[in-house]
XYZ file of C-alpha atoms in Angstrom:
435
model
C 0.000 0.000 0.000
C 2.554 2.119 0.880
C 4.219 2.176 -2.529
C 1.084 2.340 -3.963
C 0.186 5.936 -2.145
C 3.806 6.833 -3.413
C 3.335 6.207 -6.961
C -0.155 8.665 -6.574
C 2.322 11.497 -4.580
C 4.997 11.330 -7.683
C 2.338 11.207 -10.972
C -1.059 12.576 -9.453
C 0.332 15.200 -6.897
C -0.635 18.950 -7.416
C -1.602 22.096 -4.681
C -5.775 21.746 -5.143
C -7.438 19.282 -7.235
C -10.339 21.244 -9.606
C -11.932 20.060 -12.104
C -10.661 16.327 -11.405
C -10.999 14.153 -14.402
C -11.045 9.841 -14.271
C -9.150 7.648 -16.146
C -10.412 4.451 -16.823
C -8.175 1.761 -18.056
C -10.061 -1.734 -18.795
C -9.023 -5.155 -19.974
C -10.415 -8.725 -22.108
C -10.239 -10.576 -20.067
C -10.852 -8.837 -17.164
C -8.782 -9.045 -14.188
C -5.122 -8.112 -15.612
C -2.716 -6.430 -13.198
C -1.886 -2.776 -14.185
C 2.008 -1.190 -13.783
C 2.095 2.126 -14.254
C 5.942 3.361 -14.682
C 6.964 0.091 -13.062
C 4.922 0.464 -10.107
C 1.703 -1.904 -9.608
C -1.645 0.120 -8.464
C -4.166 -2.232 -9.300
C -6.198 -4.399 -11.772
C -8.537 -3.907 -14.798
C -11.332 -2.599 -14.688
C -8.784 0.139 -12.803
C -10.011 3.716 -12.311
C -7.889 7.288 -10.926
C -8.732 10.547 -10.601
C -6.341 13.372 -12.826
C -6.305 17.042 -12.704
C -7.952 18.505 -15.537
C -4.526 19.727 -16.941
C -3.569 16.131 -17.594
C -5.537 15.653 -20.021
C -5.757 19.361 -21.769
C -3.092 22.035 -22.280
C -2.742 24.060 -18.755
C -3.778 27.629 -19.360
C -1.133 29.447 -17.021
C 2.028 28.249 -15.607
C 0.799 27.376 -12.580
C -1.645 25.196 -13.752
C -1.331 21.229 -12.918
C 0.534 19.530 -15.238
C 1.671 15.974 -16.077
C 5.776 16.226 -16.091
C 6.773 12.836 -17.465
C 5.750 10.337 -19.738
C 3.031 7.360 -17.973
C 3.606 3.457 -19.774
C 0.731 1.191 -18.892
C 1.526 -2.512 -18.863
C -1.525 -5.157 -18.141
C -0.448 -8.233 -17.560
C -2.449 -11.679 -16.642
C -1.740 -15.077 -16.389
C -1.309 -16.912 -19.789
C -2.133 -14.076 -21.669
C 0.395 -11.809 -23.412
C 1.166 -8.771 -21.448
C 0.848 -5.255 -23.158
C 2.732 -2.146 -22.629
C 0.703 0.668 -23.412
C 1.867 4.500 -23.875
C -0.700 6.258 -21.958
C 0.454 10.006 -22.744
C 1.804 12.202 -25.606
C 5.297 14.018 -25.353
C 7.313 16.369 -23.846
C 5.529 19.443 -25.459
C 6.558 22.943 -24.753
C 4.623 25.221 -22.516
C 5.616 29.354 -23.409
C 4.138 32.166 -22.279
C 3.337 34.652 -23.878
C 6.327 36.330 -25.323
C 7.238 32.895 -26.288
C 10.081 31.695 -23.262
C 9.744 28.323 -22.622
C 8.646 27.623 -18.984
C 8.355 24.002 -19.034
C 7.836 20.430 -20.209
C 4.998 18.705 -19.738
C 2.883 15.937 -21.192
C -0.721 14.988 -22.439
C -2.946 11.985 -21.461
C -4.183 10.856 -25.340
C -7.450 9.834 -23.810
C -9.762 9.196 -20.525
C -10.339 5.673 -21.487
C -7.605 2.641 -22.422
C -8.985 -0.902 -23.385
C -6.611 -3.591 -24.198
C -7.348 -6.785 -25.797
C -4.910 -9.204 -24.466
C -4.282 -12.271 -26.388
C -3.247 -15.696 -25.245
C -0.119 -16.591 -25.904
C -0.780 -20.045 -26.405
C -1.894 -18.532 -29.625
C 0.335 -16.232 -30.567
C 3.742 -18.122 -29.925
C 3.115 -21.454 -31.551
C 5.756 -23.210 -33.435
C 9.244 -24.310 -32.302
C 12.251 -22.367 -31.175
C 15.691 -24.189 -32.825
C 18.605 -23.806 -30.298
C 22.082 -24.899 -29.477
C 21.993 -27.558 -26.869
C 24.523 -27.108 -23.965
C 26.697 -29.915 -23.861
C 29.575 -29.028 -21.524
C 31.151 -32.654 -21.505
C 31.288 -32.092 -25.357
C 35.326 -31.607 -26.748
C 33.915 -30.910 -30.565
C 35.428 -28.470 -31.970
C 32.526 -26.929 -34.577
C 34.513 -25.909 -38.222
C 33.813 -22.307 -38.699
C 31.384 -21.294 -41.782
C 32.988 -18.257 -44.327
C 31.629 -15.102 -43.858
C 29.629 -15.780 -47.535
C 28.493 -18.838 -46.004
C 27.306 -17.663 -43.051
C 25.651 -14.938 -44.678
C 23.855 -17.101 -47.217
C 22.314 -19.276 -44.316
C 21.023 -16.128 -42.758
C 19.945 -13.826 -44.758
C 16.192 -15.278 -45.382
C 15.842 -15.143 -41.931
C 16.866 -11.632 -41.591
C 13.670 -8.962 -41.819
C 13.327 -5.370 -42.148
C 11.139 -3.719 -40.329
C 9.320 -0.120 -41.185
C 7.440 2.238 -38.671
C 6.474 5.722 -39.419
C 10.123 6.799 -37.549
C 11.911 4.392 -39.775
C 13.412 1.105 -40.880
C 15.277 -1.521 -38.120
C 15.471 -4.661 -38.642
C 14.797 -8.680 -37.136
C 15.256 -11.721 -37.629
C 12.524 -15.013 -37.956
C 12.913 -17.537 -34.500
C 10.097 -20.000 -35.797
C 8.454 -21.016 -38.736
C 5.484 -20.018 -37.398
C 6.051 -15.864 -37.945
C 7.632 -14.873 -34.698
C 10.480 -12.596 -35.125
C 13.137 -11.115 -32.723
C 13.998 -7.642 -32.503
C 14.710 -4.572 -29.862
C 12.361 -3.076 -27.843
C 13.560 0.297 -29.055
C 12.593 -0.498 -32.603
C 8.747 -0.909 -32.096
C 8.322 1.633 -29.232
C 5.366 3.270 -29.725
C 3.748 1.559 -32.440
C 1.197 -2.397 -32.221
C 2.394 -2.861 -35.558
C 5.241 -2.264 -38.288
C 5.479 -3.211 -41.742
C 7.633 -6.695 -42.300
C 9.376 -6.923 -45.336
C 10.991 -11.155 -46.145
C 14.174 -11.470 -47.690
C 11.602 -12.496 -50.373
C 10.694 -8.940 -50.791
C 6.715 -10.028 -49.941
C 5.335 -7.847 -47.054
C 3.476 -8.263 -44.276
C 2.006 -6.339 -41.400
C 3.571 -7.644 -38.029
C 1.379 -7.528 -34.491
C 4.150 -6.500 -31.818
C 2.948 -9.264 -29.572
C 5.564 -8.551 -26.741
C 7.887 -6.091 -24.941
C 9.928 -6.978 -22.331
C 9.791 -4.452 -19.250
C 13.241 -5.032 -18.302
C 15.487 -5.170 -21.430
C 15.653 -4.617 -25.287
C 13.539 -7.283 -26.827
C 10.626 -7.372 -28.399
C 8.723 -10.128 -30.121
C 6.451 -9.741 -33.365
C 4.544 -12.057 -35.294
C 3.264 -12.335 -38.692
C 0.270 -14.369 -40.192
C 2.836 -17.076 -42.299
C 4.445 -20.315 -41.553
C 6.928 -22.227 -43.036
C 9.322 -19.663 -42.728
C 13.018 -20.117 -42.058
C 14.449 -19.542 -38.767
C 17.345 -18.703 -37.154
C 19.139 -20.835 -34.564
C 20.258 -19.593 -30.941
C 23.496 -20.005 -29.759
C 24.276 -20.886 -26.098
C 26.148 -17.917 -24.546
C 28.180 -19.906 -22.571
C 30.202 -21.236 -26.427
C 30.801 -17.587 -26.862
C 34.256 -16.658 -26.314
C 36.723 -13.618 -26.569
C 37.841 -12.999 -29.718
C 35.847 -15.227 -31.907
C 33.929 -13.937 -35.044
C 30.860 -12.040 -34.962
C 28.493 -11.160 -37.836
C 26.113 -8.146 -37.784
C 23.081 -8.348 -40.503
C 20.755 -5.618 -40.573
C 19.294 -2.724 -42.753
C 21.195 0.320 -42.165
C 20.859 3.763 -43.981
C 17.321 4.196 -44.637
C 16.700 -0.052 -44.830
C 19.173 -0.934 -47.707
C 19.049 -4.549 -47.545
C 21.178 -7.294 -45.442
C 24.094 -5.259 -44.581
C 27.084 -7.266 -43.680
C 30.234 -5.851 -40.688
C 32.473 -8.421 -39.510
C 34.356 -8.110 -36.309
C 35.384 -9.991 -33.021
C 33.804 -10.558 -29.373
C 35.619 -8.228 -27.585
C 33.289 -9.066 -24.373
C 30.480 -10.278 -22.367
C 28.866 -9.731 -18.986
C 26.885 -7.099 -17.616
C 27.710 -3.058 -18.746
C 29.175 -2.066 -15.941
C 31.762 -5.125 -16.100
C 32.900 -3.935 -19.331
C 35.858 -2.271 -20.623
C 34.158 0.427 -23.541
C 31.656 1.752 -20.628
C 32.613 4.292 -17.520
C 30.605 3.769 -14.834
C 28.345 6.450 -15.742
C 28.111 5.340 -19.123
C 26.927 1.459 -18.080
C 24.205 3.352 -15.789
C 22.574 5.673 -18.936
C 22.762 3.069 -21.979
C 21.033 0.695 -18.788
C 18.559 3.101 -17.923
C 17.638 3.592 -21.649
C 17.775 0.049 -23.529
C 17.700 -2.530 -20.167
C 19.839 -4.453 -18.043
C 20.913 -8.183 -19.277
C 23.917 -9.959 -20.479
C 25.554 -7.824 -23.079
C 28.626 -8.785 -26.107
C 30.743 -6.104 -27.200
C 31.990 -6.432 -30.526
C 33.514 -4.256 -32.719
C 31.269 -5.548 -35.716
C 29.705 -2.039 -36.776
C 25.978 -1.423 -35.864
C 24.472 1.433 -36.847
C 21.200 3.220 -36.991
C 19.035 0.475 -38.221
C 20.966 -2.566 -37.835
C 19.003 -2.527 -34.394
C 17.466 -5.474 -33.832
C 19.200 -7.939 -36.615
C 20.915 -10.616 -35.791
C 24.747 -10.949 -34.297
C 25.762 -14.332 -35.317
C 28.483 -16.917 -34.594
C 30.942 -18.609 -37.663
C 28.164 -21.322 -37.676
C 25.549 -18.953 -38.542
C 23.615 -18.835 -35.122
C 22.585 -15.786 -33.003
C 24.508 -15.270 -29.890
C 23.217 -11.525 -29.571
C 20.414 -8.803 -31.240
C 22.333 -5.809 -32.364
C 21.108 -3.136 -30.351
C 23.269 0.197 -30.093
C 27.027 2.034 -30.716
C 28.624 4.125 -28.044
C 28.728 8.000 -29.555
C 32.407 9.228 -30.282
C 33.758 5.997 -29.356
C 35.533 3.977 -32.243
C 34.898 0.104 -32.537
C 32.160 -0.624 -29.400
C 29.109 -1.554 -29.813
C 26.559 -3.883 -27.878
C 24.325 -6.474 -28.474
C 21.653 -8.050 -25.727
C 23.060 -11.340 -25.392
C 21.241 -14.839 -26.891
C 21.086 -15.390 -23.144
C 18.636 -12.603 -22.577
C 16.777 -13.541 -25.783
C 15.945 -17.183 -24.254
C 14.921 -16.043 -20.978
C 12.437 -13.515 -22.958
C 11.239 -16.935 -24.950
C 10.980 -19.425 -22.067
C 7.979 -17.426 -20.479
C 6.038 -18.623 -23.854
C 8.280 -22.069 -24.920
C 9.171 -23.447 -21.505
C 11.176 -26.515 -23.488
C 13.544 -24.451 -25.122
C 16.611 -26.612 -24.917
C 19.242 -24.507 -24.812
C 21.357 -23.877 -21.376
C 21.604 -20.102 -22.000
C 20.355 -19.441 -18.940
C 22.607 -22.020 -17.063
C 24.861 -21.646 -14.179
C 28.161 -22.859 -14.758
C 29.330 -22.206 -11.178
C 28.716 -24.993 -8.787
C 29.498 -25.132 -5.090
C 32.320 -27.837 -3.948
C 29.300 -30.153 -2.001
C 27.517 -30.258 -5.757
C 27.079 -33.318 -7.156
C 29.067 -34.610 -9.952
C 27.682 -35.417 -13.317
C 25.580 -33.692 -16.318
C 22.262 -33.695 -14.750
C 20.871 -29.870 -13.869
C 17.403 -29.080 -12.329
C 15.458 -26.771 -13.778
C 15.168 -23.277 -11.308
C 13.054 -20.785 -11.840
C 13.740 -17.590 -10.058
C 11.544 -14.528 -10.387
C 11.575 -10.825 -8.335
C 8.936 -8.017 -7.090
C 9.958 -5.700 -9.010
C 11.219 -7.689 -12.101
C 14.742 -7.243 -13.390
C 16.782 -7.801 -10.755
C 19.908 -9.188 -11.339
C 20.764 -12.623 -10.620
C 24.100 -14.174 -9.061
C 24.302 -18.102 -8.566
C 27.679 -18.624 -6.085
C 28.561 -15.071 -7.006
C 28.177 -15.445 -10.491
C 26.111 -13.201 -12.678
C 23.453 -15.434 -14.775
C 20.974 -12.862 -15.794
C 17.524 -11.188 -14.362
C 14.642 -11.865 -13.509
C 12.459 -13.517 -14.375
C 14.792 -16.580 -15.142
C 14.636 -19.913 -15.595
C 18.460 -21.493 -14.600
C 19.686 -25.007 -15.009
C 21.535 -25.989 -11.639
C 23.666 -28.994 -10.879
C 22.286 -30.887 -7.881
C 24.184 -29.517 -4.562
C 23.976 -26.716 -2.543
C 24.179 -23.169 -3.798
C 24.128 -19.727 -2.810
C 21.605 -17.638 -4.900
C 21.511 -13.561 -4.592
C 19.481 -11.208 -5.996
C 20.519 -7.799 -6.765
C 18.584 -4.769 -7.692
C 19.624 -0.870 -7.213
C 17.425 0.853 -4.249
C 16.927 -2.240 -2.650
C 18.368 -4.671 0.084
C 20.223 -7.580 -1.022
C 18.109 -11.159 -1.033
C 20.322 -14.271 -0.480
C 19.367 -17.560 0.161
C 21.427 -20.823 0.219
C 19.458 -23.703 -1.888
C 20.410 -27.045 -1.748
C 19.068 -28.369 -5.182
C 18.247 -32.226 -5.660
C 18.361 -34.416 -8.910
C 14.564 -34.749 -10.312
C 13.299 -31.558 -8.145
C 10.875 -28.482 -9.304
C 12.607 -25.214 -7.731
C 10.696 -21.903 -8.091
C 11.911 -18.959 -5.797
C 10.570 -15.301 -5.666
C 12.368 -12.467 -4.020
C 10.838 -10.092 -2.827
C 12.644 -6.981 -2.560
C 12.424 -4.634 0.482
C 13.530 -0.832 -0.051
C 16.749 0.483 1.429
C 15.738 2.529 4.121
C 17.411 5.846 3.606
């Protein structure tokens, strides 16, 4: 409750309410739990009270005004959640010899209704993946770069919204495509082109709240798909392929480059401190790769790919005056996004590699699923970093110690003593730092 009379202080605060409007924000089904700016205040049919000025320009200066942006996500239990962009924004208030006094944004209506789709629906098909097989000493040849390229590029998609052109990449034969978050913001659907030049309109059917993925889908199967790689084959210095549609969308542009490194931003070399926190703030924590494979405006969301033609990232962003770094959300991030809709991805992505001395020895893991209030928390399995939450981890049977990390908050720890053939779900929740 207390967080919940916070969240009404920071958005709906002003001196006197007049003229109070209501906001109604529904949901099909009914019943789906509303987040407003990461904060959870109720559940459809959900109702609040505005100032007038939220929803009209403010006449004077000191007239109530909305001062940030408000991002709606309804959410409900096997159904797709939906992130929806409640307001318009920043626009400039001036007075009247035209000095700009403020910022301050617009509600676009009084009433939201979302139709929420089951995902059983929408994510059908089968996701193709790299199985982890740590005993294994194979050493994979590596494809040429025209190779690799060739296996791709009908996979690869370019995608057009009225800002632009990005790009994605097919996952199943069934239509769904990967891409960044930052590429459909904004918009339920883009146009798809197929390497075959045929277009189609692709639903954005999912955006993650914590990093920069999004999934779309489009009404055709027997597409070809890309495989994902298991981050934990990706090493320093191997090859990495960027494919994507830079420059206004010319077609399956190809950079070649290196891993240069992976783990989270601020345990990277191309970042300062400062840097890590802004590019996290704006595109999402995770498991990143630096690579000095170009990516440029509108390579976001293609594919980075291994020598065997697989993805082991999604091209996401370059680092402004800085020469030869650039990021890509990890395959590892990617699968975590996918298991919440194909639980039997088989792919150890998500997998711990770090086991305590009292674990058993063998190949068998256990399935753990770890989750967080709030979501996105970072993860650390025997003070290793294996991703956020929500997660789904592959443990070896022993004991170990599992933290979970998120900025504001108190550290959670607990030590878990896994057994072969067991069903482990866990759920921290996180209590504020008192100040």
């Amino acid at each position: 409750m207390k967080r919940n009379l916070t969240l009404f202080f920071i958005i709906l605060s002003f001196p006197i309410i007049c003229n109070a409007e209501v906001v109604k924000i529904t949901s099909n089904p009914t019943g789906a739990s509303v987040e407003i700016n990461g904060v959870v205040v109720g559940k459809t049919p959900y109702e609040m009270k505005v100032p007038g000025g939220y929803l009209k320009k403010p006449k004077t200066a000191f007239g109530a005004h909305l001062e940030h942006s408000m991002i709606c996500r309804l959410s409900l239990q096997g159904y797709i959640p939906k992130e929806v962009e409640l307001t318009n924004g920043p626009m400039e208030w001036r007075n009247l010899y035209g000095n700009k006094i403020w910022d301050y944004w617009l509600l676009k209506t009084d009433v939201f209704h979302v139709e929420l789709e089951k995902a059983s629906e929408a994510f059908t098909g089968k996701v193709d993946a790299v199985l982890n097989e740590k005993t294994s000493v194979t050493v994979r040849a590596e494809l040429s770069t025209e190779n690799v390229v060739r296996l791709a590029s009908p996979s690869i998609v370019k995608l057009q919204s009225l800002d632009g052109w990005g790009s994605g990449f097919i996952i199943t034969d069934t239509g769904v495509i990967a891409t960044n978050k930052h590429v459909v913001k904004g918009f339920s659907s883009l146009k798809a082109v197929l390497s075959s030049k045929v277009e189609y309109t692709a639903a954005v059917t999912y955006v993650s709240s914590t990093h920069d993925i999004a999934l779309l889908k489009i009404d055709v199967k027997g597409l070809p798909a890309l495989r994902l790689a298991d981050l934990a084959t990706v090493k320093l210095g191997q090859t990495a392929i960027a494919i994507g549609n830079p420059s206004d969308g010319l077609p399956n542009t190809i950079t070649k480059g290196i891993v240069s490194a992976v783990g989270r931003l601020s345990q990277l070399q191309g970042l300062t401190p400062n840097e890590a926190l802004e590019v996290e703030r704006i595109y999402g924590t995770g498991t990143w790769i630096q690579t000095d494979a170009a990516i440029n405006g509108g390579n976001s969301g293609g594919p980075l790919l291994n020598a065997q033609s697989e993805v082991i990232g999604i091209n996401t962003l370059s680092v402004p005056k800085k020469q030869g770094i650039f990021f890509a959300v990890s395959s590892r991030d990617l699968v975590n996004v996918l298991r919440q809709f194909y639980p039997d991805i088989n792919v150890g992505a998500a997998t711990s590699e770090t086991s305590s001395s009292q674990s058993s020895v063998g190949s068998d893991t256990v399935k753990v699923s770890v989750a967080s209030t709030p979501e996105g928390a970072d993860i650390f399995v025997n003070g290793k970093f294996v991703g956020n939450t929500p997660s789904m981890l592959k443990l070896s049977p022993g004991l170990h110690k599992v933290t979970v990390k998120l900025n504001g908050y108190n550290n959670w720890e607990r030590d878990l003593t896994v057994t072969k053939d067991s069903d482990v779900n866990i759920k921290a929740i996180m209590e504020v730092q008192k100040k």
